[in-house]
PDB file of N, CA, C and O and ligand atoms in Angstrom:
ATOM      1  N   UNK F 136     -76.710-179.788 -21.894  1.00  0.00           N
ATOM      2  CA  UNK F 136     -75.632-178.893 -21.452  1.00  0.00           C
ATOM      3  C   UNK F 136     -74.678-179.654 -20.547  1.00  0.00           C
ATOM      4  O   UNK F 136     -75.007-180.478 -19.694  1.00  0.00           O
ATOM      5  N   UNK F 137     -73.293-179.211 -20.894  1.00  0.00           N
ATOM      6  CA  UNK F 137     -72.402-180.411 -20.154  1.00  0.00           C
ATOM      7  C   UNK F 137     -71.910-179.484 -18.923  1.00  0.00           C
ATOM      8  O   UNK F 137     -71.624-178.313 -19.173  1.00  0.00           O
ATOM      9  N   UNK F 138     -71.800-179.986 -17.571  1.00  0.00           N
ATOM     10  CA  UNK F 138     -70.913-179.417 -16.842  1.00  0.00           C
ATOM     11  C   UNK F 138     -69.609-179.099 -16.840  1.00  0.00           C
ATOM     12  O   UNK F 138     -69.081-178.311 -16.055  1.00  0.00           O
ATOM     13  N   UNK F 139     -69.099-179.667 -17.662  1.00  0.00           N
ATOM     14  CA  UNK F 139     -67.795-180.289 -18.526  1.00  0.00           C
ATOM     15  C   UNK F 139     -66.624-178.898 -19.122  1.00  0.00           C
ATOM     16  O   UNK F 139     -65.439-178.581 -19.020  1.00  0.00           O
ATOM     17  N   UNK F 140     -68.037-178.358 -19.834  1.00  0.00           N
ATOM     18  CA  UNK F 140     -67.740-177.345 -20.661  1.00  0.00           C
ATOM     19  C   UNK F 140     -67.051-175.816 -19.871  1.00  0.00           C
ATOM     20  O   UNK F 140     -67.345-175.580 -18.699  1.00  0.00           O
ATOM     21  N   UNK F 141     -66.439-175.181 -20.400  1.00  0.00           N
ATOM     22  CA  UNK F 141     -66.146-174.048 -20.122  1.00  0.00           C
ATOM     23  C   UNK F 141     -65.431-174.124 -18.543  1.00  0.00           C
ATOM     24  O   UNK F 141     -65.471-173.060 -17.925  1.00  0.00           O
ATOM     25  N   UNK F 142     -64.957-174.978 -18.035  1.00  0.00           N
ATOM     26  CA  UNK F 142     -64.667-175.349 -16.850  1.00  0.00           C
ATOM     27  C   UNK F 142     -63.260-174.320 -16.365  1.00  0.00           C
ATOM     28  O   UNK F 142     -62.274-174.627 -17.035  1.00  0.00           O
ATOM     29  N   UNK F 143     -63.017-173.327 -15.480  1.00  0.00           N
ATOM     30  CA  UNK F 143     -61.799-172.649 -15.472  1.00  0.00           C
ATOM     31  C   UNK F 143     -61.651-172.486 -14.244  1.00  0.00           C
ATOM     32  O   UNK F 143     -62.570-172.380 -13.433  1.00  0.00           O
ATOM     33  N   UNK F 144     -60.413-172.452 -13.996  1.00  0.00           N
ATOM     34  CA  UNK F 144     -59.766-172.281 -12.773  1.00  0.00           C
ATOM     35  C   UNK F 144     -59.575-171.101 -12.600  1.00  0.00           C
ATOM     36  O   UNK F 144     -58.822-170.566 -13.414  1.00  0.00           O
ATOM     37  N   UNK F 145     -60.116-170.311 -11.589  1.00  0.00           N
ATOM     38  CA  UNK F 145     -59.842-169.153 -10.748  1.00  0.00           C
ATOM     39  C   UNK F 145     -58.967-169.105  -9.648  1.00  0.00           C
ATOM     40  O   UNK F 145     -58.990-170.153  -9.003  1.00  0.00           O
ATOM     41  N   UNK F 146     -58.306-168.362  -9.274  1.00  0.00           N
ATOM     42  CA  UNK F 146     -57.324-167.905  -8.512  1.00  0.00           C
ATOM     43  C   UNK F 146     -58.381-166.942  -7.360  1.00  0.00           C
ATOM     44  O   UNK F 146     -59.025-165.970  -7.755  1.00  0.00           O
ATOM     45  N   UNK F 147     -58.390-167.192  -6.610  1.00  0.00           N
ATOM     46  CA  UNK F 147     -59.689-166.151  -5.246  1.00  0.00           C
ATOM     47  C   UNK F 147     -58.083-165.713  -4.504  1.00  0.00           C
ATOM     48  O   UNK F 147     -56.910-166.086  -4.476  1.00  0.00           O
ATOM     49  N   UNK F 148     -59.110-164.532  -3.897  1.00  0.00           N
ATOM     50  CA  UNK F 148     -58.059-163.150  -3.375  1.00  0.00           C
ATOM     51  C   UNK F 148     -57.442-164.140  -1.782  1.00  0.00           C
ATOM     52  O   UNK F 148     -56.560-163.628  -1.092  1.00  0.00           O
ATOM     53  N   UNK F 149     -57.922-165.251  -1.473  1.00  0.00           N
ATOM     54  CA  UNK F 149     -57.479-165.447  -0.339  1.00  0.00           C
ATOM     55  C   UNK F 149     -56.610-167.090  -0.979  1.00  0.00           C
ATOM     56  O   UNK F 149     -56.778-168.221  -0.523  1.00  0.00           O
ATOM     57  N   UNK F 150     -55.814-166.719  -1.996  1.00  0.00           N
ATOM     58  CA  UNK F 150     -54.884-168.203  -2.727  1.00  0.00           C
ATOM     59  C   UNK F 150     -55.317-169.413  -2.951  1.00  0.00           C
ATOM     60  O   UNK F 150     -54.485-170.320  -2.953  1.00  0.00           O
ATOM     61  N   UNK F 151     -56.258-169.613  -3.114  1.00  0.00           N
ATOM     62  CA  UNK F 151     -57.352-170.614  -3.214  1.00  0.00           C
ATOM     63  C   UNK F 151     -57.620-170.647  -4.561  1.00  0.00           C
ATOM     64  O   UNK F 151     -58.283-169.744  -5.071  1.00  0.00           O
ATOM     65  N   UNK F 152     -57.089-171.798  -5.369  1.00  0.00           N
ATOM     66  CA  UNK F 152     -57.944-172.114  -6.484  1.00  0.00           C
ATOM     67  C   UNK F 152     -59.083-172.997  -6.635  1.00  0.00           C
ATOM     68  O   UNK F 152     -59.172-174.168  -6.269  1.00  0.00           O
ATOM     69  N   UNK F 153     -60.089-172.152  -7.325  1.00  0.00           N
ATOM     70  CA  UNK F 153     -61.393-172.197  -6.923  1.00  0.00           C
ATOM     71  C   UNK F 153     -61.934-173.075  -9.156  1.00  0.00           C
ATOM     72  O   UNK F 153     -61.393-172.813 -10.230  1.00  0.00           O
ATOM     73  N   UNK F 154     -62.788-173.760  -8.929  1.00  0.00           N
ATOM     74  CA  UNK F 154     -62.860-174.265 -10.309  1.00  0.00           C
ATOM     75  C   UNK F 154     -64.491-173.641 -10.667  1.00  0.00           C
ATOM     76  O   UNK F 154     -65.552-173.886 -10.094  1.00  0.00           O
ATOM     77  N   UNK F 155     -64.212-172.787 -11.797  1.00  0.00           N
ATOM     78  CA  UNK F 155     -65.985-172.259 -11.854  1.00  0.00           C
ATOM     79  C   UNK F 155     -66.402-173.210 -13.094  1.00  0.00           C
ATOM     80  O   UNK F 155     -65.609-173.349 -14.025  1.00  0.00           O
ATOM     81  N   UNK F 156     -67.644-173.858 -13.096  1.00  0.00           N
ATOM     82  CA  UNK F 156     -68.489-174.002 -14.188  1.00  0.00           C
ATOM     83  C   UNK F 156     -69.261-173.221 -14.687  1.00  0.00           C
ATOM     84  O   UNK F 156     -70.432-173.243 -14.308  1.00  0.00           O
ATOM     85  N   UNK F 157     -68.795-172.200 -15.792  1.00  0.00           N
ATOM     86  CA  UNK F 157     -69.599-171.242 -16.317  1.00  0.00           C
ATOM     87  C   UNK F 157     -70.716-171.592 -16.624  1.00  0.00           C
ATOM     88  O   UNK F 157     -71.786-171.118 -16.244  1.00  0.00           O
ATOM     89  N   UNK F 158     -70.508-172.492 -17.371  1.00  0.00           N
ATOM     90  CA  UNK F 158     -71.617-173.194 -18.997  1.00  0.00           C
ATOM     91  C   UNK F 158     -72.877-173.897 -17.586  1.00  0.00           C
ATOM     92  O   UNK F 158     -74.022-173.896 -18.039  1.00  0.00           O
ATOM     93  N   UNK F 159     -72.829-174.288 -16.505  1.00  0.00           N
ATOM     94  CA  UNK F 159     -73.988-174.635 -15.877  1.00  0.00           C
ATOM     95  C   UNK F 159     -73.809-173.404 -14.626  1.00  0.00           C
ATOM     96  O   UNK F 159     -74.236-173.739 -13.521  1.00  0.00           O
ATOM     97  N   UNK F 160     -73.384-172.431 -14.712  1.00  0.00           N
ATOM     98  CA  UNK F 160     -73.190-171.424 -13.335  1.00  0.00           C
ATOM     99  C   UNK F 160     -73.100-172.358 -12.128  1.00  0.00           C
ATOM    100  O   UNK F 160     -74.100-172.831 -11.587  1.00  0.00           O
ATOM    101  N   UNK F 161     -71.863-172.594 -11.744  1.00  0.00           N
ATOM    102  CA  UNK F 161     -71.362-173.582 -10.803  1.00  0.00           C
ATOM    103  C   UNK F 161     -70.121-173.416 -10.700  1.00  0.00           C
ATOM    104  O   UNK F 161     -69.393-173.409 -11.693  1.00  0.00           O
ATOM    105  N   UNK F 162     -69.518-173.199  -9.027  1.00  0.00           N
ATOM    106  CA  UNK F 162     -68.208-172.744  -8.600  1.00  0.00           C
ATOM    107  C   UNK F 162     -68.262-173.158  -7.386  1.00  0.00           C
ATOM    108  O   UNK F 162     -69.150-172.930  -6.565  1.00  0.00           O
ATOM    109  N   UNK F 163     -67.042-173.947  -7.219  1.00  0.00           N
ATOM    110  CA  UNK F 163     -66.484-174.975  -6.077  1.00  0.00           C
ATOM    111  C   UNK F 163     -66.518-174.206  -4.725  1.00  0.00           C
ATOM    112  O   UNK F 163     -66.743-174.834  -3.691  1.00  0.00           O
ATOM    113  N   UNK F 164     -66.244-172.515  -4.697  1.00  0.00           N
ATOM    114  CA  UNK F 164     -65.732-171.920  -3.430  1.00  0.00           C
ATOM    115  C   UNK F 164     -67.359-171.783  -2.680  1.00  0.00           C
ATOM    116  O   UNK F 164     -68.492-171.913  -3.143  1.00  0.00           O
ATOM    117  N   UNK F 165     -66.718-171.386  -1.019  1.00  0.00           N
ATOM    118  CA  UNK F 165     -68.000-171.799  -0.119  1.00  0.00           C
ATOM    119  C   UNK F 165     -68.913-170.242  -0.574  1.00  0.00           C
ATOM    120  O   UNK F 165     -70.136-170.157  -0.688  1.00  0.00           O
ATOM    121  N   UNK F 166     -67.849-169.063  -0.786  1.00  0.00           N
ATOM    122  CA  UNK F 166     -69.026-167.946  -0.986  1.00  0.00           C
ATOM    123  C   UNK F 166     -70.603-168.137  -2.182  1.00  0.00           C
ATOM    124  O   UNK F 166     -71.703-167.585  -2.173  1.00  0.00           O
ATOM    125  N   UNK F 167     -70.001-169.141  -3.048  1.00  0.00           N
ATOM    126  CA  UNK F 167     -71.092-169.691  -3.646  1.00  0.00           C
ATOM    127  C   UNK F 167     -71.988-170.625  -3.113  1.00  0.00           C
ATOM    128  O   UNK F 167     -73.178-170.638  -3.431  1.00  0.00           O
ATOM    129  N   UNK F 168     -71.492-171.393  -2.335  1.00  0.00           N
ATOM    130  CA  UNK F 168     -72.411-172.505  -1.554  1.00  0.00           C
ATOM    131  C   UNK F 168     -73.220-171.793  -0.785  1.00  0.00           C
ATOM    132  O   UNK F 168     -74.398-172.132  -0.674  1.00  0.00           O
ATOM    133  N   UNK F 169     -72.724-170.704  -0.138  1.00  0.00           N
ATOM    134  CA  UNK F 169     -73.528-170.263   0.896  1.00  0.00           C
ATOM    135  C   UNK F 169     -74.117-169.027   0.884  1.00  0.00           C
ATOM    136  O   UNK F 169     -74.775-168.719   1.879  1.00  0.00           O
ATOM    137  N   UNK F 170     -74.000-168.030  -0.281  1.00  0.00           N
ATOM    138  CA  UNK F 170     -74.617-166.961  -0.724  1.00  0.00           C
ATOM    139  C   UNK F 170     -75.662-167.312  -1.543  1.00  0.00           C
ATOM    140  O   UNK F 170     -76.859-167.287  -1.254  1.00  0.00           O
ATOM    141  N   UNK F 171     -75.030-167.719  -2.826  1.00  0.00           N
ATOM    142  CA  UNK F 171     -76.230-168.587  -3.963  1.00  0.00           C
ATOM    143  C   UNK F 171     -76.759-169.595  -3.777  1.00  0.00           C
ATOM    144  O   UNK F 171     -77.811-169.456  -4.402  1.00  0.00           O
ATOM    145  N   UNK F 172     -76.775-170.702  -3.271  1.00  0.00           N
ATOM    146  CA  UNK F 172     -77.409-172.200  -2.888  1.00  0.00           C
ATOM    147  C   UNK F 172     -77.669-171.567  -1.638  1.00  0.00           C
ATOM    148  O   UNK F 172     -78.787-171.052  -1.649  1.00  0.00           O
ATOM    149  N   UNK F 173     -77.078-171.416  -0.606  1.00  0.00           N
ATOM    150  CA  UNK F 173     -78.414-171.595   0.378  1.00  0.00           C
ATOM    151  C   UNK F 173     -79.022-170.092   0.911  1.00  0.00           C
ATOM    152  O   UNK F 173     -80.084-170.068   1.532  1.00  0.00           O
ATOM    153  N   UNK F 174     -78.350-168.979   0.653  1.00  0.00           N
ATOM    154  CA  UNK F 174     -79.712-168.067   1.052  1.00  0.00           C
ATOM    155  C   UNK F 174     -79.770-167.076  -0.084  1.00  0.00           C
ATOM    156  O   UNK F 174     -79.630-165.869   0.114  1.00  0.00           O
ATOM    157  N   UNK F 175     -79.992-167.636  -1.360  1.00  0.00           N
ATOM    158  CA  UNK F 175     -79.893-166.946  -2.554  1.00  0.00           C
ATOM    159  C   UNK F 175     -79.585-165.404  -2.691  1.00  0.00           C
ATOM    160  O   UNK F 175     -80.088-164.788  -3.631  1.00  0.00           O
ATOM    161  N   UNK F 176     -78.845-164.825  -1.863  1.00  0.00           N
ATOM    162  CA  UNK F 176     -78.347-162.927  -1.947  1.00  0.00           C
ATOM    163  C   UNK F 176     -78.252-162.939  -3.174  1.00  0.00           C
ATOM    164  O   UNK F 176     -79.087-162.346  -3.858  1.00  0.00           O
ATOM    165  N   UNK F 177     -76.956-163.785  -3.866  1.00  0.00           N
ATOM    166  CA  UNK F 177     -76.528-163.175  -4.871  1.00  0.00           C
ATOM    167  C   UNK F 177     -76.550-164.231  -5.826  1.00  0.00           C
ATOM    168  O   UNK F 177     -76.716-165.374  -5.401  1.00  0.00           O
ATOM    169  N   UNK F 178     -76.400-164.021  -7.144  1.00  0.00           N
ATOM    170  CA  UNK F 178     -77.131-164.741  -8.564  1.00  0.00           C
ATOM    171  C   UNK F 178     -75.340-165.716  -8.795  1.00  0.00           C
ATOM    172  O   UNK F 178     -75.321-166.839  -9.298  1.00  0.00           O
ATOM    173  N   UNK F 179     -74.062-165.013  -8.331  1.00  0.00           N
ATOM    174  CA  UNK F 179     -72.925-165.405  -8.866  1.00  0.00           C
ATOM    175  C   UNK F 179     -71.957-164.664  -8.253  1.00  0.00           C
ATOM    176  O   UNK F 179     -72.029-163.437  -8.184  1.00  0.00           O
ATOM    177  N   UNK F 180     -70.388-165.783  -7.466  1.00  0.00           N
ATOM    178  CA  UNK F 180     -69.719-165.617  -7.115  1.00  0.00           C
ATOM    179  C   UNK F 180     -68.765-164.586  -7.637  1.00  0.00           C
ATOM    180  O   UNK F 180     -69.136-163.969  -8.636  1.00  0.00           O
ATOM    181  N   UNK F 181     -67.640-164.310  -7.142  1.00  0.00           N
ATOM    182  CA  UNK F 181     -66.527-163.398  -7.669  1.00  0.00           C
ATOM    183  C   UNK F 181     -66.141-163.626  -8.618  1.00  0.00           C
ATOM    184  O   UNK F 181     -66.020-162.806  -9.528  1.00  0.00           O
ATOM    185  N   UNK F 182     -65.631-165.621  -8.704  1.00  0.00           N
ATOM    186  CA  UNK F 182     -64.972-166.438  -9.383  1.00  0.00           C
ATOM    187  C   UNK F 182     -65.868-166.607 -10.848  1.00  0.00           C
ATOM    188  O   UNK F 182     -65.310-166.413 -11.928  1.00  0.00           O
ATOM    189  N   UNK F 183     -67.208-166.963 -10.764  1.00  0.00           N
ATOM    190  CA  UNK F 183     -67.782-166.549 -11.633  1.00  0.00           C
ATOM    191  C   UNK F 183     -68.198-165.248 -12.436  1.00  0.00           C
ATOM    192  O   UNK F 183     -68.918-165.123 -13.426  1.00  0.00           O
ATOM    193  N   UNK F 184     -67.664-164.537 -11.852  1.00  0.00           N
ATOM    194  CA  UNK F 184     -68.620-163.293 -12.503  1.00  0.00           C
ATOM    195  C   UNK F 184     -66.899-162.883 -13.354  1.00  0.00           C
ATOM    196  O   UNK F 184     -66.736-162.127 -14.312  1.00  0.00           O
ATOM    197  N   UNK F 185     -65.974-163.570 -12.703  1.00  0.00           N
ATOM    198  CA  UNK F 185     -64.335-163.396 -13.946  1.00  0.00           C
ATOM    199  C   UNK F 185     -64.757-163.989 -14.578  1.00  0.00           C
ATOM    200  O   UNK F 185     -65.548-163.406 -15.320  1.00  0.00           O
ATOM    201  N   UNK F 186     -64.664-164.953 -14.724  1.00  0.00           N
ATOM    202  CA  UNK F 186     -64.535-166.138 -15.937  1.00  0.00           C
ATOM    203  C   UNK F 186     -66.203-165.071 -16.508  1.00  0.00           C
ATOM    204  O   UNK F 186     -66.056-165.315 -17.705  1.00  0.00           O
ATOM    205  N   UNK F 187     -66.966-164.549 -16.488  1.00  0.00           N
ATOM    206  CA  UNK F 187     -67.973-164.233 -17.086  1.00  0.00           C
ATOM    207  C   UNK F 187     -67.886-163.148 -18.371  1.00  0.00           C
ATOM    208  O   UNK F 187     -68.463-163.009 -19.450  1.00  0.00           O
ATOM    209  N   UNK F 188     -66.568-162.299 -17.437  1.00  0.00           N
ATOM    210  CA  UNK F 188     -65.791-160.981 -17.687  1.00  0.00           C
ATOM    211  C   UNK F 188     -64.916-161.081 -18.735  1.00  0.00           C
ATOM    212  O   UNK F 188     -64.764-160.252 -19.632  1.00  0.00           O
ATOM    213  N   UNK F 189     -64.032-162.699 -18.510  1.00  0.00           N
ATOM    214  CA  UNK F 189     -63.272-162.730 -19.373  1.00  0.00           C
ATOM    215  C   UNK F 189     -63.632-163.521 -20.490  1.00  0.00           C
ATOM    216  O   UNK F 189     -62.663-163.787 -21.201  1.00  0.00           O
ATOM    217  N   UNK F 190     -64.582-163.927 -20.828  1.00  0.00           N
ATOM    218  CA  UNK F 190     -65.027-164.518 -21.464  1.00  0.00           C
ATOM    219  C   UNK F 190     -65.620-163.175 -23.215  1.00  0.00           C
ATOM    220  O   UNK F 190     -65.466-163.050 -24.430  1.00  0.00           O
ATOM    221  N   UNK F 191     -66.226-162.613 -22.139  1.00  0.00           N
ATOM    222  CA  UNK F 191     -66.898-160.970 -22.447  1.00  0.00           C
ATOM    223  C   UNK F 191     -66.016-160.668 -22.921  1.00  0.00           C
ATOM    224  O   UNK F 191     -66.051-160.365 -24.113  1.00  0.00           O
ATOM    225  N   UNK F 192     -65.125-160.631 -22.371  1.00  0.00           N
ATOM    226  CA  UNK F 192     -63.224-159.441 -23.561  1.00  0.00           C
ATOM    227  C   UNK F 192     -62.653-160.814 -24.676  1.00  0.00           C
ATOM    228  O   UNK F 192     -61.590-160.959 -25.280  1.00  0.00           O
ATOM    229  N   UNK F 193     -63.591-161.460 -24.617  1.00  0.00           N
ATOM    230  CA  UNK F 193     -62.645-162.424 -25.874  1.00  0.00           C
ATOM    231  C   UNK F 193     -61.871-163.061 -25.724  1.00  0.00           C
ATOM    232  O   UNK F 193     -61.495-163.831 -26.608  1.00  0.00           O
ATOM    233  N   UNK F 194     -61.201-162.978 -24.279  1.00  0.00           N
ATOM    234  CA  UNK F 194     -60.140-163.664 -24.415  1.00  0.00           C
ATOM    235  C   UNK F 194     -59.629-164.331 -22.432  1.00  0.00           C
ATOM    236  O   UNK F 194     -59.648-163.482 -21.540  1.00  0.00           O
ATOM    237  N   UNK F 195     -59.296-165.612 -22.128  1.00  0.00           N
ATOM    238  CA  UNK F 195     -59.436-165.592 -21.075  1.00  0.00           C
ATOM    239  C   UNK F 195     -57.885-165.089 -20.445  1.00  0.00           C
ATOM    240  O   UNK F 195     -56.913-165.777 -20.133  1.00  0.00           O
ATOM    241  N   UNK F 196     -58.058-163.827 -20.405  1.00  0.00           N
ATOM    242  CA  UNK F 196     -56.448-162.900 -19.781  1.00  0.00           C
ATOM    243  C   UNK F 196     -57.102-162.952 -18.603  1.00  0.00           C
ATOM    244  O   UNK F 196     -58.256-162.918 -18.174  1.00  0.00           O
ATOM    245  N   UNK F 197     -55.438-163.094 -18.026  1.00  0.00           N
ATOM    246  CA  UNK F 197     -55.680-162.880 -16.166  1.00  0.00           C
ATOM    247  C   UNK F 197     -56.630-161.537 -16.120  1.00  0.00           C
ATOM    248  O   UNK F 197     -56.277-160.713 -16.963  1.00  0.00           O
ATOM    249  N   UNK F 198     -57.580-161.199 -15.447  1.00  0.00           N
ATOM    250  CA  UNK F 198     -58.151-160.224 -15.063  1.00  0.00           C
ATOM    251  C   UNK F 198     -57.668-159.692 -13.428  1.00  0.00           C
ATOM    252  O   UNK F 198     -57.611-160.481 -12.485  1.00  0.00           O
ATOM    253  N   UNK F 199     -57.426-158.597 -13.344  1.00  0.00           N
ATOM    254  CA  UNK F 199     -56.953-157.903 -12.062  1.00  0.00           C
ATOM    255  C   UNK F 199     -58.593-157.119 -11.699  1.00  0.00           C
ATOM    256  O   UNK F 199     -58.885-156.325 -12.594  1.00  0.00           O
ATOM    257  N   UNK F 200     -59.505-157.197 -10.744  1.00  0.00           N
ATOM    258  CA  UNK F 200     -60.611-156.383 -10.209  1.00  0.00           C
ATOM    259  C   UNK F 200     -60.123-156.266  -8.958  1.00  0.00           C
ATOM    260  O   UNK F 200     -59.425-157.120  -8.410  1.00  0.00           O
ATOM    261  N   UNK F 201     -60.458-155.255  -8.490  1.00  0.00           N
ATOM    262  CA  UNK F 201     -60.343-155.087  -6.730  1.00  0.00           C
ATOM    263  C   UNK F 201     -61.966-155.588  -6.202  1.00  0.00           C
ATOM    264  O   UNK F 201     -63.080-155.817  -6.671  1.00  0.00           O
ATOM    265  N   UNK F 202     -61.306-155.576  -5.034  1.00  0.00           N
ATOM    266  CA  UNK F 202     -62.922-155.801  -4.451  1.00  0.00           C
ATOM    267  C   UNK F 202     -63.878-154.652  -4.764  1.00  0.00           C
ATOM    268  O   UNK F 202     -64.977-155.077  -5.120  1.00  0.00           O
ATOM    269  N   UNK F 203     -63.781-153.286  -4.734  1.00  0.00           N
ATOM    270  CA  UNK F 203     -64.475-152.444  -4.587  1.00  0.00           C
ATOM    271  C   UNK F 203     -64.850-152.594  -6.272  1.00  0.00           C
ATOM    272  O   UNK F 203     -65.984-153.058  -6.391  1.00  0.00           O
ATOM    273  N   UNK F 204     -64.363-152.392  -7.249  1.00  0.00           N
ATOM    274  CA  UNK F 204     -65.037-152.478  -8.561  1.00  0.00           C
ATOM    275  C   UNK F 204     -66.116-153.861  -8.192  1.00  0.00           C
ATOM    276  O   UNK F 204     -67.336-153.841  -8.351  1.00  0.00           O
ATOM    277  N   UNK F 205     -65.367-154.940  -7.706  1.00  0.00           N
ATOM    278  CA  UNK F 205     -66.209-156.100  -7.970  1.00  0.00           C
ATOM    279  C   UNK F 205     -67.467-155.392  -7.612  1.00  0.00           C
ATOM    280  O   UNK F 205     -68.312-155.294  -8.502  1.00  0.00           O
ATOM    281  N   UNK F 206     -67.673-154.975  -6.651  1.00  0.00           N
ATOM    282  CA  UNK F 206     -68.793-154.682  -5.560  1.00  0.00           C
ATOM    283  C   UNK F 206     -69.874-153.850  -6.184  1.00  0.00           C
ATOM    284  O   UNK F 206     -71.042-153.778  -5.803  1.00  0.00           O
ATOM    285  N   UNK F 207     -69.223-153.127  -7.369  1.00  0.00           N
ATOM    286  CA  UNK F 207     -69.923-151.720  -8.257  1.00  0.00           C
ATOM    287  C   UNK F 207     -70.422-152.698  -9.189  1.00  0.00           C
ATOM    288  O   UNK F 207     -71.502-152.581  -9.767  1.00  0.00           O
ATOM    289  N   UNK F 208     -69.403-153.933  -9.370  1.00  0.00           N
ATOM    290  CA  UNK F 208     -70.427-154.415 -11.167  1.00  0.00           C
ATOM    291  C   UNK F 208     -71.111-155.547 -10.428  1.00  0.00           C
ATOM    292  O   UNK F 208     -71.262-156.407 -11.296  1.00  0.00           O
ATOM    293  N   UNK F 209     -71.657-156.054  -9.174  1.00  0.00           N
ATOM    294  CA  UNK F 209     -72.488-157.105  -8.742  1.00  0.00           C
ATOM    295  C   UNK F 209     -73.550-156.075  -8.388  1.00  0.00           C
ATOM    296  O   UNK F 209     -74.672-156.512  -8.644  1.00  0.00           O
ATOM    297  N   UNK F 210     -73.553-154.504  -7.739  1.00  0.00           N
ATOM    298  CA  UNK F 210     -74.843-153.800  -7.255  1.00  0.00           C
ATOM    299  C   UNK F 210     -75.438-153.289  -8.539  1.00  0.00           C
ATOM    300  O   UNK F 210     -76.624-152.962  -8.503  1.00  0.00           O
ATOM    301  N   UNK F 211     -74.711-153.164  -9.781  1.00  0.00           N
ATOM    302  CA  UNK F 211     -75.410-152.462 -10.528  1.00  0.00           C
ATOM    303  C   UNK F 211     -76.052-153.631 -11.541  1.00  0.00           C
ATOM    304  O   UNK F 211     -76.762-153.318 -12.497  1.00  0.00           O
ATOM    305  N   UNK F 212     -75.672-155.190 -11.171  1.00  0.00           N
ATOM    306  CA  UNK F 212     -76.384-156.169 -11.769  1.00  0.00           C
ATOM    307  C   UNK F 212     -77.461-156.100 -11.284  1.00  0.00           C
ATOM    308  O   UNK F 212     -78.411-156.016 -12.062  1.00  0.00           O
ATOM    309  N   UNK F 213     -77.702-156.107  -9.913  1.00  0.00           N
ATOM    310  CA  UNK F 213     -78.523-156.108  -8.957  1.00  0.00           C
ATOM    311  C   UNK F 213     -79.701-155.374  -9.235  1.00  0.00           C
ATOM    312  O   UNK F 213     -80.858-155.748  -9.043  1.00  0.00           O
ATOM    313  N   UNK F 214     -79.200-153.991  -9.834  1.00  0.00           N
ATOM    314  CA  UNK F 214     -80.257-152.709  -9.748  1.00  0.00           C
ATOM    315  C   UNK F 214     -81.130-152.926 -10.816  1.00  0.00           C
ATOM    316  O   UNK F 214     -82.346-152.777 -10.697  1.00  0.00           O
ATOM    317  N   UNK F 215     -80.376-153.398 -12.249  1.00  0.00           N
ATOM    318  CA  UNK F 215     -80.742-153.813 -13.379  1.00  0.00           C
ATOM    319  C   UNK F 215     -81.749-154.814 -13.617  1.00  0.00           C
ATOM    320  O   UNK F 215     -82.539-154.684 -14.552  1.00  0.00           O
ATOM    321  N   UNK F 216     -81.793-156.185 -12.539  1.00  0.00           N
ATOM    322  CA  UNK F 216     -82.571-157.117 -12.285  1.00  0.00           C
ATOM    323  C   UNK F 216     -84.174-156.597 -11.883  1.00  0.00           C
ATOM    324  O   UNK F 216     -85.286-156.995 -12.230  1.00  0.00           O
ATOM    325  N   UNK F 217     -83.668-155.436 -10.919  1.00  0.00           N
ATOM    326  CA  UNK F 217     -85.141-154.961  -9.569  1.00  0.00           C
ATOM    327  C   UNK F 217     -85.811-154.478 -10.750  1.00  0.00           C
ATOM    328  O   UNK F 217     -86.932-153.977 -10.662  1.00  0.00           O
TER     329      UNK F 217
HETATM  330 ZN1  LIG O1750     -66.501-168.852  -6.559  1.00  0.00          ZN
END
């Protein structure tokens, strides 16, 4: 599996382009460094869980989420996992 692959640039809500590696779940921004790598809360960043989304609709279109949807489709990943 290449890191290589599927490589996309995200746009994060605070103007920051952020580079996710889907194809190995890997994303440059610190909420991933420090949520997922070091105190494992969560399985995948914002930035990842677009590129996951848009991938899912077929097609990679800008996606618009607010925070609060984000927040509904990461707890109900969550619930699904337990
Ligand atoms: Zn990210």
């Amino acid at each position: 599996m290449s890191c290589l692959d599927n490589r996309l640039k995200v746009l994060g809500s605070s103007g920051k382009l952020y580079t996710c590696y889907s194809s190995c779940h890997f994303c440059t921004c610190p909420a991933f460094g420090f949520t997922v790598l070091q105190k494992s809360e969560s399985l995948l960043c914002k930035h990842i869980l677009a590129v996951y989304l848009s991938q899912a609709m077929g097609a990679c279109q800008e996606l618009t989420v607010s925070e609060e949807q984000l927040t509904n489709i990461l707890l109900a990943e969550e619930e699904e996992e337990a």
